[in-house]
Short mmCIF file of C-alpha atoms in Angstrom, two decimals:
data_model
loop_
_atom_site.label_atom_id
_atom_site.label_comp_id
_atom_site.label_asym_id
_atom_site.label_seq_id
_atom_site.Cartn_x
_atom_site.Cartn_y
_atom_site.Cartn_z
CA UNK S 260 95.74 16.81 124.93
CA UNK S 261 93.75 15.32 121.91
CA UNK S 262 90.01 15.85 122.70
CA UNK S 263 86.99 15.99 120.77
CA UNK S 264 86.21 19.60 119.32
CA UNK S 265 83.01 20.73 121.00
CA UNK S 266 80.77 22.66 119.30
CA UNK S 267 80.46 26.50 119.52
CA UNK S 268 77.73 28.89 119.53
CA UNK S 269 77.93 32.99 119.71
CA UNK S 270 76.96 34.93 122.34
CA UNK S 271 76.43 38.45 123.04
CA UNK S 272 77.53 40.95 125.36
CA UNK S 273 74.82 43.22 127.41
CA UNK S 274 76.38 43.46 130.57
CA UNK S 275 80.26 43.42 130.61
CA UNK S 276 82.52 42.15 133.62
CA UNK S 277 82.67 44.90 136.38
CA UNK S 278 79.87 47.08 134.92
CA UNK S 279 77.01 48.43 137.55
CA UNK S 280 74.89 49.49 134.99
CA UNK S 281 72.63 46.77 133.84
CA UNK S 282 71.65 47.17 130.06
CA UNK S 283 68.98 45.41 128.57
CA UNK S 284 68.82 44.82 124.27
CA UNK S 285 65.41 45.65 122.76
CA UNK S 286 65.25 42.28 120.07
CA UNK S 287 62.83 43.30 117.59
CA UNK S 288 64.98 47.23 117.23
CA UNK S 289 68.37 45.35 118.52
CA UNK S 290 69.18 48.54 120.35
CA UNK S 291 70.86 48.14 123.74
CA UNK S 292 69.12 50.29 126.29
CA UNK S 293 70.34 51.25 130.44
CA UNK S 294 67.81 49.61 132.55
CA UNK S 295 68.46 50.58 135.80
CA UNK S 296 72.12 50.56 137.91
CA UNK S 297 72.96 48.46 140.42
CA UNK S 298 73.41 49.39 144.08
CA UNK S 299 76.60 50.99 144.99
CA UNK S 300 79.20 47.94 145.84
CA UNK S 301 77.66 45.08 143.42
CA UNK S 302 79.08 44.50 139.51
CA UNK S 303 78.65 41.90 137.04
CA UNK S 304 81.40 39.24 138.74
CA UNK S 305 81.54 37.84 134.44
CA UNK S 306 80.24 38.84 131.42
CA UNK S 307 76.45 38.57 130.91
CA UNK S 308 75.06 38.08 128.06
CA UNK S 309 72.63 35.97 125.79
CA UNK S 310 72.69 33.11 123.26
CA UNK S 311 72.53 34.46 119.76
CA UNK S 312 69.50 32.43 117.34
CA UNK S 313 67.83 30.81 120.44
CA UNK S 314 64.52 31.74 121.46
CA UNK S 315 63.91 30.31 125.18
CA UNK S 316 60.24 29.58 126.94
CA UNK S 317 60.00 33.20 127.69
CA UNK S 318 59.98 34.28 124.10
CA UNK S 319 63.53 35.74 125.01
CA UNK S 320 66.96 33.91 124.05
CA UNK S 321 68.89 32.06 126.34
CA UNK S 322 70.70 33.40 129.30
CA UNK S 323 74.63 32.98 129.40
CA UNK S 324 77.32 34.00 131.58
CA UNK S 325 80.72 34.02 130.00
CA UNK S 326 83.75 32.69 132.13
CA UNK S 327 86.99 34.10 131.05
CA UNK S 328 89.30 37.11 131.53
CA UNK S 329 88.50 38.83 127.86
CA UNK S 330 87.81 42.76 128.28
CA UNK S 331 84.32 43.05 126.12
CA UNK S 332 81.62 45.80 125.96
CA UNK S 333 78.35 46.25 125.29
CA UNK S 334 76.97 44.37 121.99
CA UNK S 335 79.91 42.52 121.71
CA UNK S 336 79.79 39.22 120.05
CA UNK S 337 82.21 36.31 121.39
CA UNK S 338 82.02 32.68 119.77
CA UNK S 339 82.28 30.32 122.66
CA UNK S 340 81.74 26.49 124.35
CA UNK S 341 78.82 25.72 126.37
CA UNK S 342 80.24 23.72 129.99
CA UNK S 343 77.30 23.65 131.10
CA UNK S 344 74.15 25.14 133.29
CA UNK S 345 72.37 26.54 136.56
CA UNK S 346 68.77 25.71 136.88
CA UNK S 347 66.99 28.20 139.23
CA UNK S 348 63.68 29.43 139.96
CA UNK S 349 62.52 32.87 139.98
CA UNK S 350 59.57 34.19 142.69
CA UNK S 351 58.22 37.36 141.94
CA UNK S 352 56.57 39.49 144.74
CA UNK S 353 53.10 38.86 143.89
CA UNK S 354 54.09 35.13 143.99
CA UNK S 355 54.18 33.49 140.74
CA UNK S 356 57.30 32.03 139.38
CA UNK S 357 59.19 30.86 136.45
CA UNK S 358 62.42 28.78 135.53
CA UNK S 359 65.49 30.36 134.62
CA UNK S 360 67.94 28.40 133.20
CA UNK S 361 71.52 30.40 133.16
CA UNK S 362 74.14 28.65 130.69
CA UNK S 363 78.17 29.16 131.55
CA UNK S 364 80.33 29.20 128.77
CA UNK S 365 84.08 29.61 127.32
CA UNK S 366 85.28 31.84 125.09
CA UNK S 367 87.02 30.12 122.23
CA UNK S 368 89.56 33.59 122.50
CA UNK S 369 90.50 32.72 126.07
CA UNK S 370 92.10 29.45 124.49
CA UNK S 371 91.05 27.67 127.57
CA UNK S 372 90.41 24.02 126.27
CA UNK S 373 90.95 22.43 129.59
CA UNK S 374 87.94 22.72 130.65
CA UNK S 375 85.27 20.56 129.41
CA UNK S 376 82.24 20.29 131.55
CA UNK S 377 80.85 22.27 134.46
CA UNK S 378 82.26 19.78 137.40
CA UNK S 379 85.51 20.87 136.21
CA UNK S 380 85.12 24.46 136.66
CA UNK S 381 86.26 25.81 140.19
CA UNK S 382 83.56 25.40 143.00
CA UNK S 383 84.49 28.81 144.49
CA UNK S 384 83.46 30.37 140.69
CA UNK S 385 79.85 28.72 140.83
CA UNK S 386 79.00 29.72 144.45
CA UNK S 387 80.45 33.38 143.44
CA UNK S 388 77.85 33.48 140.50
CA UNK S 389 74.99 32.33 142.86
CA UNK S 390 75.67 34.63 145.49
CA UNK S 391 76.08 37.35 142.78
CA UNK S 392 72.32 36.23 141.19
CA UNK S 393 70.39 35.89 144.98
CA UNK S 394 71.67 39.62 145.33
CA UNK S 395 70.98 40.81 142.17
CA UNK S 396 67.55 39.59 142.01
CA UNK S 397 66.80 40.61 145.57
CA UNK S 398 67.57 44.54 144.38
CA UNK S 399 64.87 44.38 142.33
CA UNK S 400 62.12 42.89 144.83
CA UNK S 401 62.92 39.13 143.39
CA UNK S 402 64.17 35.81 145.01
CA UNK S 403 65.71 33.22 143.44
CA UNK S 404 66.33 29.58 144.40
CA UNK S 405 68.94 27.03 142.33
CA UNK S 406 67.09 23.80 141.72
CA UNK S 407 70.14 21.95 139.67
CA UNK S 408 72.66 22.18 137.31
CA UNK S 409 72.77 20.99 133.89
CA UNK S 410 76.37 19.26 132.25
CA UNK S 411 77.50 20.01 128.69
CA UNK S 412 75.33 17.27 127.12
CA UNK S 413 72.11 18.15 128.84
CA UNK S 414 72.82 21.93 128.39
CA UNK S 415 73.91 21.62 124.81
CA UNK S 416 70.54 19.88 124.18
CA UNK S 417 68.43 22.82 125.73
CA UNK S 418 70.68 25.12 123.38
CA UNK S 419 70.02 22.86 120.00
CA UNK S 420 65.98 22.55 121.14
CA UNK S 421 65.62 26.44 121.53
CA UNK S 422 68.09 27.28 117.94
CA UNK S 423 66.24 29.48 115.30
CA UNK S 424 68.64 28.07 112.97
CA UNK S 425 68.62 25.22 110.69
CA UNK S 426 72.01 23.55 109.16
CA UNK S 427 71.46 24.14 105.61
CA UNK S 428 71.40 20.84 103.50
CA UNK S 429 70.49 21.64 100.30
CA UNK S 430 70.63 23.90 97.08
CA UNK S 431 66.90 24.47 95.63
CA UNK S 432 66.83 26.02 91.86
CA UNK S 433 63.66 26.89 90.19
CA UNK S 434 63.60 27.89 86.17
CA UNK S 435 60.56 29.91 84.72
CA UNK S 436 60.83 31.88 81.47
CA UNK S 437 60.64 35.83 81.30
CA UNK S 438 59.09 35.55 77.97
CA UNK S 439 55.99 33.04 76.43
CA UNK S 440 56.92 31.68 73.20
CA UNK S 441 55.95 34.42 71.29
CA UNK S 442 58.76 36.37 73.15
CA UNK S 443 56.00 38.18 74.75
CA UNK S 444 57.06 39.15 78.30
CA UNK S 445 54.96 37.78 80.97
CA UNK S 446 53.25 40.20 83.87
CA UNK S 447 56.07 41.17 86.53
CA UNK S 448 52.49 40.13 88.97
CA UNK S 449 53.54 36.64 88.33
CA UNK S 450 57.21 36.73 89.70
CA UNK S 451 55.88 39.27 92.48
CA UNK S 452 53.93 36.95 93.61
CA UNK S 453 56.07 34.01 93.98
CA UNK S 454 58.65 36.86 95.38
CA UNK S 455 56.06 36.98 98.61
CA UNK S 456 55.18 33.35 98.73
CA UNK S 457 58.88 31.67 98.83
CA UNK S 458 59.39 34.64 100.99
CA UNK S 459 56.56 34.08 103.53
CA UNK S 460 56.70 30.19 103.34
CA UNK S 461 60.62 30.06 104.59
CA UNK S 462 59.92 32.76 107.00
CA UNK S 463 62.20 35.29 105.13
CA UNK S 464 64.78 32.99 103.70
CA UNK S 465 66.59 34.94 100.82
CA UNK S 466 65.52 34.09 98.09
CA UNK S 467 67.85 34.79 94.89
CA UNK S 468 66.84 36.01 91.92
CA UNK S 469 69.00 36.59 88.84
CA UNK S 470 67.46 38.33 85.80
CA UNK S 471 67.76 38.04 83.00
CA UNK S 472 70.00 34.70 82.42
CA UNK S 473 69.87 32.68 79.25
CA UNK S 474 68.36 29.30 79.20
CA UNK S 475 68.88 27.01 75.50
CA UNK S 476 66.07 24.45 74.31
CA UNK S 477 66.95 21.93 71.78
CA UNK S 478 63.81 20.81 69.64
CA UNK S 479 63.72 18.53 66.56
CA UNK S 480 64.51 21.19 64.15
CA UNK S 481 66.50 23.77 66.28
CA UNK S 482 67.59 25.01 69.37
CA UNK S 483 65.40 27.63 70.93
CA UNK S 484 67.20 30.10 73.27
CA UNK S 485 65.18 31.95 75.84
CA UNK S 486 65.66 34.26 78.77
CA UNK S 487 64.58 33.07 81.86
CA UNK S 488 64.67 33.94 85.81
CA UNK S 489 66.37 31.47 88.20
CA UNK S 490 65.29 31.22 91.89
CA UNK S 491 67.87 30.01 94.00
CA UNK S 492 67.07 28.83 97.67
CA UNK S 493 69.20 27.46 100.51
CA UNK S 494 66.96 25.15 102.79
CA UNK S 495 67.14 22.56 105.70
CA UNK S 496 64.93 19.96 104.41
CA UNK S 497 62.70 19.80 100.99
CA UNK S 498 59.24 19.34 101.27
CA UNK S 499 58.08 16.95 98.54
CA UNK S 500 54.54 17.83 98.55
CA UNK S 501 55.06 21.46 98.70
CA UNK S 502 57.46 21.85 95.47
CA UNK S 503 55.03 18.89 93.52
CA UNK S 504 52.04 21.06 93.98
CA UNK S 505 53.61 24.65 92.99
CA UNK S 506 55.52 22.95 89.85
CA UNK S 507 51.90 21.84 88.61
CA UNK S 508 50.52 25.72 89.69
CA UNK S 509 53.47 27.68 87.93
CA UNK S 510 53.08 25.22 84.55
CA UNK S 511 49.23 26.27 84.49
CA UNK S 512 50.29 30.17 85.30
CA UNK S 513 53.09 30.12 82.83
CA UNK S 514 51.47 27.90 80.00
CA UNK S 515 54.69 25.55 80.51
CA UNK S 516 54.78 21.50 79.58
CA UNK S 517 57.32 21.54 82.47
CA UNK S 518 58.67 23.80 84.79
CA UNK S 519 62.34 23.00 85.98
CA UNK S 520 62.93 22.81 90.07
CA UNK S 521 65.96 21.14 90.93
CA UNK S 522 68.01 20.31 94.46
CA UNK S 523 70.91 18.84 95.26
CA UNK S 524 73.29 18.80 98.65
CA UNK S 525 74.64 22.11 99.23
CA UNK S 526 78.55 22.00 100.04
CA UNK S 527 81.01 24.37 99.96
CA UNK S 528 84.42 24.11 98.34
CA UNK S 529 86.79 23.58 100.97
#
């Protein structure tokens, strides 16, 4: 069957199929911890898990359950195809409540193309995972109600709005000399601190640095060879204004006529 290749994302493992433990991964140590265990009879039906780079309403990443027959564990990562969505709302005991949205997905491994979109999957699978959630929740003093369900489109665009991670579009390189042209060397401060600044302004991007490389200036009379650093940078989108006015700042900090910053599309050699 020739059908459009769907796009993937990667989700990980906390709570594998037939587990009664329920584990839990602490984000900002990414250590998996046990949470509590689940009454005697009930088990994850699937593998539970979260979207990997998503950061939902919560401040957590996105829910998913994984439909397939792979045998996983704990922390492990599986690249797979969104179907689709259950919309529910949680009620805690003292009243409040919140939206959950829980995403069902394919893993690529399962090679199970077929299915496309969440009307195709089995009826009997969906009502087993909502019966399986009302339980679950109810164990721990919650209830839940299902409000809707979300297709691949609508679910894939909840997915791309809550992504921490941008396609990378372009190839940034920024020249400055090591030396003045005396061949003094010029204060390590300097580089430091444009270290910490490309650092904090693309919210710890890597930023590349190769020292020493060799950079040649032909004048009237000769060519002038000079060490120099280059800063290398991989980025989404460039922001005009942003280079324009730390060109003019480095030239003033590094006595320069003109300090090189260059882009260009970044692609890979295929």
């Amino acid at each position: 069957m020739n059908m459009k290749k769907q796009p993937t994302i990667t989700v990980v493992v906390e709570n594998p199929k037939g587990s009664c433990n329920v584990y839990r991964n602490d984000h900002e140590l990414d250590n998996f911890y046990l949470e509590r265990v689940m009454p005697k009879g009930m088990s994850f039906p699937c593998d539970f898990g979260y979207i990997r780079s998503t950061t939902g309403t919560n401040g957590d990443p996105l829910s998913a359950i994984i439909i397939g027959d792979c045998h996983t564990f704990v922390g492990c990562k599986i690249r797979c195809r969104v179907v689709g969505g259950l919309l529910s709302t949680q009620i805690e005991e003292d009243g409040t409540s919140i939206t959950i949205q829980h995403f069902l997905v394919l893993p690529i491994a399962d090679g199970v193309q077929q299915i496309r979109n969440l009307s195709e999957l089995p009826s009997i699978v969906l009502e087993n995972l909502k019966s399986f959630l009302i339980n679950d929740h109810a164990t721990t003093g919650k209830k839940l109600k299902f409000t809707g369900k979300l297709d691949h489109t609508e679910a894939m665009k909840f997915v791309n709005e809550a992504s921490t991670e941008q396609e990378i579009k372009f190839k940034l390189e920024l020249v400055l000399p090591q030396t003045d042209s005396s061949g003094k060397p010029f204060d390590k401060i300097l580089f430091e601190e444009l270290n910490r600044e490309l650092i904090k302004k693309f919210n710890g991007l890597t930023v590349y640095s190769r020292l020493p490389a060799e950079g040649f200036w032909k004048t009237k009379d000769a060519t002038v060879q000079q060490t120099v650093v280059v800063y290398q940078l991989m980025l989404a989108c460039i922001d005009h204004p942003y280079w324009q006015q730390l060109k003019a700042n480095l030239e003033k900090k590094f006595n320069q006529t003109e300090v090189m910053i260059t882009y260009g599309p970044s692609k890979q050699v295929k």
